[in-house]
Amino acid sequence: MSVWKKFRRPDAVHAPGYFWFLNAKMSEDDLRAQIRNMAASGARTVCPHPLPRGFRSFLMSTMEPDYLTGEYFRLHQVIVDECARQHLNCVLYDEGGWPSGGACGRVAASDPERFSRWKLVSDGHGGVKKVQDGPLDGQALRPDILARGATDKFLELTHRQYARRESRHFGKTLKFVFMDEPEMVRSNASQLTWTPDLLEYFKAKKGYDITPYLGRVLDTSDVLPEAEKYRIDFRDVCAWMFVDRFMLPIRQWCRENGLISCGHMGGEDDLTNMGTYGQVLRTLRHLDAPGIDVIWRQLWMGTRLTSFPKLASGVAAQNGSKFVIGELFGVYGNGLTFDQMRFLVDYCSVCGVNTYLFCARPLATTDGLYEGERPHFGPVNPQWRHIRPLHEYIARISMLGTLGKPEVGTAFFLDTRSLWASPREAKYADENREKIASRMTERQIDFDYVDDDVLAAARVERGRLKIGRAVYDRLVIPEGARIAPEAEKRLTKLRAAGVPILSSDDIADIPPTLKCGDWRLQVRKRRLSGGRALYMVFNTSSRRIRTTLTAEEKLPVIHCDCESGRIFRAGDAGVWTWEFAPYRAEVFLLDGAAEAETPRPRPGGTVGQLTKWKLRPEVRHRAGAHDYEVEKVSARTKAVNLGDWAPALGRDFSGCAVYTAEFDGAAGARFLDLGDVRYSAEVRLNGRKLGLRLWAPYVFDLAPALREGTNRLEVRVVNTLANAINADGVWEMWHKLPHECPYERMQRKFKQESLSGGLFGPVTLKSAAK
């Protein structure tokens, strides 16, 4: 029962948080005030994210004091100390900007001869030549993190400096160290990774000299078998070097200091493009809390639901890691609604992610800073006043995602060697992988990705495939997959021991994780002690789905309501019927001992409709000449029709407005249903707050404040910041800034979908269902 008490208010480690962009002059008072504001909003995780002036010029950061100076570290201590006072979880970000590993140019600058980046390019005659990989315009110099001593220099400049000042918080307020997109020089069709002792390292790994064949490695149009072998071997060695020279020293330092290494690589959604970080599963395996990044609609409703978050969750299961990190919302723009935020979290959760950091909360948005990477979270965003229930919801679903252990029956082979062989083969292998993944998902077959590395060390345990801490009933291998010789030898032994090794043609014979009766539902299961189980079920479609579900556990079914933190009986003997809203996840516990609450009354038939409404603006958000402006509005109430509030408030209105209406309490009403709302609504009846809803259904129980006679209703509706950004003249004003943010055109395109606002209805009064 202590678990279910914590379900209502989970520990801070489960609460979502923000990358807090330190992009302006810092003061103790401002830092403490912003931390307290985040805590009050339920964002109980904070990740201070330095954006030094020298990071990227187009971000126009004015961060002060300078990165890694004594005054910077003093103010960072102020941040961590205040987080401790507020009982927040603080994440140590390891870099000044990104990618991790360079200390915002200081590693390369400390010894240019040793740590500068080089690459191999074509010499025009079938061979290669070495050239310097110069700095990108306006960006901090990136080091060769494969060079001997580079990672130690990075640790000396960053991690060890924090440890000297903040080690008393390690393992307490500071639990995680976040690594963000570390990279070596990319290998692709125009260049190859290089570091001074690469040839020596290669020969030690592969037993031959790659030098005579480097031209063929680079020439990806050469698809003869021997050229593909050289190319695969080269990429494989670079991937091992990335782990040995960078990932392992970072993880070792974190473990020695009682910290959890976490983070993600760059572009995990496109495995044909994984040249900067080696081999995705191998690299993630060397984080204690592996993660993924979801930016610029890499996942989106109705257009893109791919399986890349499972790269991290599978590694975590095999490592026995409790936490799987998700960095979300970057470059989704300020038109992102609460419903869309929940969709992204729900989908990632059913893929196994259970710890969330969001982009981003800027320290300041003045002048050039108010464009930048969006959405902007914090008081400049009208949604911030309503955001606490979202944070509470995410903390609860995240906490549930850490209970017990994942129970996944199928291991799915990731064909990394085909991804390395040639661009054409990589494209086919990646598309085929995702097609097979979709087929399994549609049959409620949950799976974890595995690769050559773990297959070569796999064991058999009671007829099942054991990989690290995870155990699987079967292994699915795509047709035509390239398998490393060591893994192929192990597969022979696994087959002989009776482990089912299947092709994609055999998927139809694999039993589902949960019998759902609808291909649009995706399922994840966690095994709890005592034969209990936890199921997450996600509706991948835009339609409501009502279906009967059947689990193998013949136990009472409990619905874990992550919105309220309460648990209710949903079925018996492992069978229940449920209606799933579009793009939403629900969580069910099968437990014979959990004490479920009495189900709450539900809305019944309509007993009235409210059609006479008045409206007045309360708070307005603008994009001003130098910053976002938030102003209280004094305006008369005016009669309005339901629908978009633009005719009454203007099409550029972003903020909060109050609808009022009156109704007779003797009509048998028990519930208020607002119908369609753009996008969140807080309801007060006769001066008493009835609740706050961020997504449909916008239904409120009237009983606590309903009285006979006339009842006065107030509905405060909040839309997004998109309208203010879309106002006449804003684009032209931003276009005059010294640098245009490279994300801006994409963000502006996204926000066009969320420019409406207001109470659309129909607004009805309903009785209680019998």
mmCIF file with all atom_site columns, N, CA and C in Angstrom, residues 66 103 158 161 180 199 268 271 274 286 289 310 321 362 424 465 498 510 576 623 625 632 650 659 726:
data_model
loop_
_atom_site.group_PDB
_atom_site.id
_atom_site.type_symbol
_atom_site.label_atom_id
_atom_site.label_alt_id
_atom_site.label_comp_id
_atom_site.label_asym_id
_atom_site.label_entity_id
_atom_site.label_seq_id
_atom_site.pdbx_PDB_ins_code
_atom_site.Cartn_x
_atom_site.Cartn_y
_atom_site.Cartn_z
_atom_site.occupancy
_atom_site.B_iso_or_equiv
_atom_site.pdbx_formal_charge
_atom_site.auth_seq_id
_atom_site.auth_comp_id
_atom_site.auth_asym_id
_atom_site.auth_atom_id
_atom_site.pdbx_PDB_model_num
ATOM 1  N N  . ASP A 1 66  ? 31.057  33.713  -17.270 1.00 0.00 ? 66  ASP A N  1
ATOM 2  C CA . ASP A 1 66  ? 31.476  32.797  -18.316 1.00 0.00 ? 66  ASP A CA 1
ATOM 3  C C  . ASP A 1 66  ? 31.530  31.361  -17.786 1.00 0.00 ? 66  ASP A C  1
ATOM 4  N N  . ALA A 1 103 ? 33.674  20.695  -23.519 1.00 0.00 ? 103 ALA A N  1
ATOM 5  C CA . ALA A 1 103 ? 33.683  21.800  -22.550 1.00 0.00 ? 103 ALA A CA 1
ATOM 6  C C  . ALA A 1 103 ? 33.611  23.145  -23.276 1.00 0.00 ? 103 ALA A C  1
ATOM 7  N N  . THR A 1 158 ? 35.325  19.671  -16.246 1.00 0.00 ? 158 THR A N  1
ATOM 8  C CA . THR A 1 158 ? 33.889  19.709  -15.925 1.00 0.00 ? 158 THR A CA 1
ATOM 9  C C  . THR A 1 158 ? 33.567  18.876  -14.688 1.00 0.00 ? 158 THR A C  1
ATOM 10 N N  . GLN A 1 161 ? 35.440  19.341  -11.429 1.00 0.00 ? 161 GLN A N  1
ATOM 11 C CA . GLN A 1 161 ? 35.235  20.666  -10.836 1.00 0.00 ? 161 GLN A CA 1
ATOM 12 C C  . GLN A 1 161 ? 33.918  20.715  -10.063 1.00 0.00 ? 161 GLN A C  1
ATOM 13 N N  . ASP A 1 180 ? 24.927  14.719  -23.595 1.00 0.00 ? 180 ASP A N  1
ATOM 14 C CA . ASP A 1 180 ? 24.080  15.163  -24.702 1.00 0.00 ? 180 ASP A CA 1
ATOM 15 C C  . ASP A 1 180 ? 24.805  15.063  -26.044 1.00 0.00 ? 180 ASP A C  1
ATOM 16 N N  . LEU A 1 199 ? 44.741  3.388   -36.897 1.00 0.00 ? 199 LEU A N  1
ATOM 17 C CA . LEU A 1 199 ? 45.230  2.221   -37.634 1.00 0.00 ? 199 LEU A CA 1
ATOM 18 C C  . LEU A 1 199 ? 45.782  1.162   -36.680 1.00 0.00 ? 199 LEU A C  1
ATOM 19 N N  . GLU A 1 268 ? 18.847  9.406   -33.013 1.00 0.00 ? 268 GLU A N  1
ATOM 20 C CA . GLU A 1 268 ? 18.572  7.967   -32.861 1.00 0.00 ? 268 GLU A CA 1
ATOM 21 C C  . GLU A 1 268 ? 17.402  7.502   -33.712 1.00 0.00 ? 268 GLU A C  1
ATOM 22 N N  . LEU A 1 271 ? 18.587  5.390   -38.080 1.00 0.00 ? 271 LEU A N  1
ATOM 23 C CA . LEU A 1 271 ? 19.752  4.528   -37.857 1.00 0.00 ? 271 LEU A CA 1
ATOM 24 C C  . LEU A 1 271 ? 20.639  4.413   -39.088 1.00 0.00 ? 271 LEU A C  1
ATOM 25 N N  . MET A 1 274 ? 24.031  6.863   -38.172 1.00 0.00 ? 274 MET A N  1
ATOM 26 C CA . MET A 1 274 ? 24.593  6.787   -36.822 1.00 0.00 ? 274 MET A CA 1
ATOM 27 C C  . MET A 1 274 ? 26.116  6.837   -36.810 1.00 0.00 ? 274 MET A C  1
ATOM 28 N N  . HIS A 1 286 ? 26.462  1.585   -22.579 1.00 0.00 ? 286 HIS A N  1
ATOM 29 C CA . HIS A 1 286 ? 27.476  2.103   -21.660 1.00 0.00 ? 286 HIS A CA 1
ATOM 30 C C  . HIS A 1 286 ? 27.018  3.361   -20.925 1.00 0.00 ? 286 HIS A C  1
ATOM 31 N N  . ALA A 1 289 ? 21.691  4.945   -17.417 1.00 0.00 ? 289 ALA A N  1
ATOM 32 C CA . ALA A 1 289 ? 20.292  5.262   -17.721 1.00 0.00 ? 289 ALA A CA 1
ATOM 33 C C  . ALA A 1 289 ? 20.248  5.731   -19.172 1.00 0.00 ? 289 ALA A C  1
ATOM 34 N N  . LYS A 1 310 ? 12.446  2.384   -28.177 1.00 0.00 ? 310 LYS A N  1
ATOM 35 C CA . LYS A 1 310 ? 12.716  1.051   -27.643 1.00 0.00 ? 310 LYS A CA 1
ATOM 36 C C  . LYS A 1 310 ? 14.194  0.682   -27.729 1.00 0.00 ? 310 LYS A C  1
ATOM 37 N N  . SER A 1 321 ? 18.949  -1.721  -15.774 1.00 0.00 ? 321 SER A N  1
ATOM 38 C CA . SER A 1 321 ? 18.840  -0.315  -15.387 1.00 0.00 ? 321 SER A CA 1
ATOM 39 C C  . SER A 1 321 ? 17.397  0.036   -15.057 1.00 0.00 ? 321 SER A C  1
ATOM 40 N N  . PRO A 1 362 ? 13.892  28.784  -20.594 1.00 0.00 ? 362 PRO A N  1
ATOM 41 C CA . PRO A 1 362 ? 15.024  29.715  -20.666 1.00 0.00 ? 362 PRO A CA 1
ATOM 42 C C  . PRO A 1 362 ? 15.107  30.580  -19.411 1.00 0.00 ? 362 PRO A C  1
ATOM 43 N N  . ARG A 1 424 ? 22.672  2.221   -49.730 1.00 0.00 ? 424 ARG A N  1
ATOM 44 C CA . ARG A 1 424 ? 21.483  1.574   -50.292 1.00 0.00 ? 424 ARG A CA 1
ATOM 45 C C  . ARG A 1 424 ? 21.014  0.433   -49.412 1.00 0.00 ? 424 ARG A C  1
ATOM 46 N N  . LEU A 1 465 ? 16.161  -17.551 -23.929 1.00 0.00 ? 465 LEU A N  1
ATOM 47 C CA . LEU A 1 465 ? 17.325  -16.766 -24.308 1.00 0.00 ? 465 LEU A CA 1
ATOM 48 C C  . LEU A 1 465 ? 17.612  -15.736 -23.219 1.00 0.00 ? 465 LEU A C  1
ATOM 49 N N  . GLY A 1 498 ? 17.357  -25.338 -28.278 1.00 0.00 ? 498 GLY A N  1
ATOM 50 C CA . GLY A 1 498 ? 15.904  -25.242 -28.357 1.00 0.00 ? 498 GLY A CA 1
ATOM 51 C C  . GLY A 1 498 ? 15.329  -23.855 -28.302 1.00 0.00 ? 498 GLY A C  1
ATOM 52 N N  . ILE A 1 510 ? 3.450   -15.843 -32.931 1.00 0.00 ? 510 ILE A N  1
ATOM 53 C CA . ILE A 1 510 ? 3.912   -15.406 -31.608 1.00 0.00 ? 510 ILE A CA 1
ATOM 54 C C  . ILE A 1 510 ? 2.715   -14.964 -30.779 1.00 0.00 ? 510 ILE A C  1
ATOM 55 N N  . TRP A 1 576 ? -11.269 -7.449  -18.782 1.00 0.00 ? 576 TRP A N  1
ATOM 56 C CA . TRP A 1 576 ? -11.943 -6.171  -18.602 1.00 0.00 ? 576 TRP A CA 1
ATOM 57 C C  . TRP A 1 576 ? -12.240 -5.535  -19.962 1.00 0.00 ? 576 TRP A C  1
ATOM 58 N N  . ALA A 1 623 ? 4.406   39.246  -27.866 1.00 0.00 ? 623 ALA A N  1
ATOM 59 C CA . ALA A 1 623 ? 5.815   39.307  -28.233 1.00 0.00 ? 623 ALA A CA 1
ATOM 60 C C  . ALA A 1 623 ? 6.157   40.772  -28.419 1.00 0.00 ? 623 ALA A C  1
ATOM 61 N N  . ALA A 1 625 ? 8.716   44.368  -28.122 1.00 0.00 ? 625 ALA A N  1
ATOM 62 C CA . ALA A 1 625 ? 9.892   44.808  -28.872 1.00 0.00 ? 625 ALA A CA 1
ATOM 63 C C  . ALA A 1 625 ? 11.181  44.206  -28.328 1.00 0.00 ? 625 ALA A C  1
ATOM 64 N N  . LYS A 1 632 ? -2.034  42.014  -17.226 1.00 0.00 ? 632 LYS A N  1
ATOM 65 C CA . LYS A 1 632 ? -3.412  41.829  -16.823 1.00 0.00 ? 632 LYS A CA 1
ATOM 66 C C  . LYS A 1 632 ? -4.271  42.798  -17.615 1.00 0.00 ? 632 LYS A C  1
ATOM 67 N N  . GLY A 1 650 ? -9.319  39.067  -30.907 1.00 0.00 ? 650 GLY A N  1
ATOM 68 C CA . GLY A 1 650 ? -8.280  39.262  -31.907 1.00 0.00 ? 650 GLY A CA 1
ATOM 69 C C  . GLY A 1 650 ? -7.561  37.957  -32.206 1.00 0.00 ? 650 GLY A C  1
ATOM 70 N N  . TYR A 1 659 ? -14.933 32.961  -19.413 1.00 0.00 ? 659 TYR A N  1
ATOM 71 C CA . TYR A 1 659 ? -16.313 32.843  -19.864 1.00 0.00 ? 659 TYR A CA 1
ATOM 72 C C  . TYR A 1 659 ? -17.210 32.754  -18.633 1.00 0.00 ? 659 TYR A C  1
ATOM 73 N N  . ASN A 1 726 ? 2.567   34.658  -33.793 1.00 0.00 ? 726 ASN A N  1
ATOM 74 C CA . ASN A 1 726 ? 2.066   34.794  -35.161 1.00 0.00 ? 726 ASN A CA 1
ATOM 75 C C  . ASN A 1 726 ? 1.541   36.196  -35.458 1.00 0.00 ? 726 ASN A C  1
#
